[in-house]
């Protein structure tokens, strides 16, 4: 048996969410260094990460409650988040730091029905702690030493 989307659970701060779909993408702009058109090593590039959650209305309302407590959606602080799945011998833990959420598709209604209403919540990673995969940081210590306290 392998980990599937059914095995993954997500925490956004202290809010436990079940997502219909959850994506996280890392953009690493490191590049090959060349001399006279010939590869001779590499240079570090900038990094960024972003993703999107698709939530049913009941799960979306958990975030809306947090937004109401903060005074507005845009008043929500950046959260630390985690995706975790474990089955038999396979385990995956992805920690995301400084998750800043927005709303993109608040309503996407099909009057024919047949599926639950889904709300899309894009997010960006805003902390230099960035991302850890099974406890291993994506970034090297020297890349964040003056940024992380």
GROMACS .gro file of C-alpha atoms in nm:
model
  149
    1UNK     CA    1   0.000   0.000   0.000
    2UNK     CA    2   0.122   0.353  -0.082
    3UNK     CA    3   0.037   0.702   0.041
    4UNK     CA    4  -0.241   0.863  -0.157
    5UNK     CA    5  -0.433   1.188  -0.129
    6UNK     CA    6  -0.681   1.011   0.098
    7UNK     CA    7  -0.402   0.959   0.354
    8UNK     CA    8  -0.289   1.323   0.367
    9UNK     CA    9  -0.401   1.560   0.643
   10UNK     CA   10  -0.326   1.931   0.663
   11UNK     CA   11  -0.282   2.179   0.944
   12UNK     CA   12  -0.281   2.552   0.882
   13UNK     CA   13  -0.168   2.701   1.211
   14UNK     CA   14  -0.394   2.529   1.464
   15UNK     CA   15  -0.671   2.468   1.208
   16UNK     CA   16  -0.699   2.109   1.093
   17UNK     CA   17  -0.820   2.089   0.731
   18UNK     CA   18  -0.931   1.820   0.493
   19UNK     CA   19  -0.854   1.949   0.146
   20UNK     CA   20  -1.019   1.825  -0.173
   21UNK     CA   21  -0.691   1.913  -0.341
   22UNK     CA   22  -0.367   2.063  -0.210
   23UNK     CA   23  -0.070   2.164  -0.423
   24UNK     CA   24   0.271   2.301  -0.326
   25UNK     CA   25   0.527   2.399  -0.590
   26UNK     CA   26   0.886   2.511  -0.538
   27UNK     CA   27   1.060   2.732  -0.794
   28UNK     CA   28   1.439   2.712  -0.766
   29UNK     CA   29   1.616   2.937  -1.013
   30UNK     CA   30   1.960   2.786  -0.967
   31UNK     CA   31   2.136   2.758  -1.302
   32UNK     CA   32   2.429   2.604  -1.482
   33UNK     CA   33   2.736   2.829  -1.497
   34UNK     CA   34   2.919   2.829  -1.830
   35UNK     CA   35   3.254   2.947  -1.960
   36UNK     CA   36   3.282   2.986  -2.337
   37UNK     CA   37   2.949   2.804  -2.368
   38UNK     CA   38   3.071   2.499  -2.173
   39UNK     CA   39   2.916   2.402  -1.837
   40UNK     CA   40   3.159   2.456  -1.548
   41UNK     CA   41   2.948   2.434  -1.234
   42UNK     CA   42   2.639   2.610  -1.113
   43UNK     CA   43   2.518   2.927  -0.943
   44UNK     CA   44   2.252   2.953  -0.678
   45UNK     CA   45   1.933   3.126  -0.783
   46UNK     CA   46   1.643   3.273  -0.597
   47UNK     CA   47   1.370   3.045  -0.462
   48UNK     CA   48   1.002   3.076  -0.400
   49UNK     CA   49   0.715   2.845  -0.319
   50UNK     CA   50   0.341   2.870  -0.360
   51UNK     CA   51   0.040   2.648  -0.384
   52UNK     CA   52  -0.333   2.619  -0.366
   53UNK     CA   53  -0.591   2.448  -0.149
   54UNK     CA   54  -0.933   2.348  -0.273
   55UNK     CA   55  -1.174   2.329   0.019
   56UNK     CA   56  -1.538   2.233   0.054
   57UNK     CA   57  -1.763   2.492   0.215
   58UNK     CA   58  -1.743   2.329   0.560
   59UNK     CA   59  -1.361   2.341   0.552
   60UNK     CA   60  -1.361   2.693   0.402
   61UNK     CA   61  -1.583   2.808   0.690
   62UNK     CA   62  -1.310   2.702   0.936
   63UNK     CA   63  -1.079   2.955   0.769
   64UNK     CA   64  -1.359   3.212   0.755
   65UNK     CA   65  -1.400   3.182   1.132
   66UNK     CA   66  -1.027   3.253   1.177
   67UNK     CA   67  -1.061   3.552   0.940
   68UNK     CA   68  -1.359   3.683   1.140
   69UNK     CA   69  -1.155   3.654   1.461
   70UNK     CA   70  -0.870   3.847   1.293
   71UNK     CA   71  -1.112   4.115   1.171
   72UNK     CA   72  -1.077   4.044   0.797
   73UNK     CA   73  -0.934   3.791   0.554
   74UNK     CA   74  -0.644   4.022   0.476
   75UNK     CA   75  -0.581   4.063   0.850
   76UNK     CA   76  -0.500   3.693   0.888
   77UNK     CA   77  -0.138   3.642   0.990
   78UNK     CA   78   0.094   3.414   0.797
   79UNK     CA   79   0.054   3.059   0.926
   80UNK     CA   80   0.295   2.772   0.958
   81UNK     CA   81   0.140   2.470   0.790
   82UNK     CA   82   0.200   2.100   0.756
   83UNK     CA   83   0.089   1.821   0.527
   84UNK     CA   84   0.126   1.473   0.677
   85UNK     CA   85   0.054   1.125   0.551
   86UNK     CA   86   0.152   0.783   0.684
   87UNK     CA   87   0.060   0.437   0.569
   88UNK     CA   88   0.246   0.114   0.647
   89UNK     CA   89   0.615   0.194   0.589
   90UNK     CA   90   0.566   0.515   0.390
   91UNK     CA   91   0.552   0.852   0.566
   92UNK     CA   92   0.561   1.206   0.430
   93UNK     CA   93   0.575   1.524   0.637
   94UNK     CA   94   0.598   1.858   0.456
   95UNK     CA   95   0.631   2.167   0.674
   96UNK     CA   96   0.562   2.508   0.520
   97UNK     CA   97   0.657   2.829   0.701
   98UNK     CA   98   0.497   3.170   0.667
   99UNK     CA   99   0.198   3.057   0.461
  100UNK     CA  100   0.011   3.368   0.347
  101UNK     CA  101  -0.334   3.280   0.209
  102UNK     CA  102  -0.560   3.461  -0.036
  103UNK     CA  103  -0.888   3.374  -0.204
  104UNK     CA  104  -0.907   3.322  -0.579
  105UNK     CA  105  -1.222   3.129  -0.672
  106UNK     CA  106  -1.471   3.209  -0.398
  107UNK     CA  107  -1.761   3.072  -0.604
  108UNK     CA  108  -1.755   2.833  -0.898
  109UNK     CA  109  -2.112   2.708  -0.910
  110UNK     CA  110  -2.256   2.451  -1.150
  111UNK     CA  111  -2.635   2.450  -1.125
  112UNK     CA  112  -2.641   2.087  -1.244
  113UNK     CA  113  -2.501   1.981  -0.907
  114UNK     CA  114  -2.331   1.647  -0.877
  115UNK     CA  115  -2.030   1.773  -0.683
  116UNK     CA  116  -1.963   1.972  -0.369
  117UNK     CA  117  -1.898   2.343  -0.397
  118UNK     CA  118  -1.521   2.403  -0.379
  119UNK     CA  119  -1.338   2.724  -0.283
  120UNK     CA  120  -0.981   2.785  -0.405
  121UNK     CA  121  -0.730   2.932  -0.163
  122UNK     CA  122  -0.391   3.013  -0.319
  123UNK     CA  123  -0.098   3.075  -0.088
  124UNK     CA  124   0.263   3.190  -0.089
  125UNK     CA  125   0.548   3.086   0.139
  126UNK     CA  126   0.684   3.403   0.303
  127UNK     CA  127   0.929   3.285   0.571
  128UNK     CA  128   1.303   3.225   0.526
  129UNK     CA  129   1.243   2.898   0.713
  130UNK     CA  130   1.076   2.807   0.381
  131UNK     CA  131   1.002   2.434   0.356
  132UNK     CA  132   1.113   2.116   0.532
  133UNK     CA  133   1.057   1.772   0.385
  134UNK     CA  134   1.056   1.492   0.644
  135UNK     CA  135   1.253   1.726   0.871
  136UNK     CA  136   1.514   1.820   0.608
  137UNK     CA  137   1.527   2.187   0.511
  138UNK     CA  138   1.510   2.267   0.141
  139UNK     CA  139   1.752   2.559   0.186
  140UNK     CA  140   2.108   2.530   0.319
  141UNK     CA  141   2.188   2.695   0.653
  142UNK     CA  142   2.427   2.942   0.489
  143UNK     CA  143   2.143   3.068   0.266
  144UNK     CA  144   1.933   3.178   0.563
  145UNK     CA  145   2.183   3.238   0.846
  146UNK     CA  146   2.126   3.617   0.856
  147UNK     CA  147   1.751   3.584   0.799
  148UNK     CA  148   1.640   3.318   1.048
  149UNK     CA  149   1.659   3.388   1.418
   0.00000   0.00000   0.00000
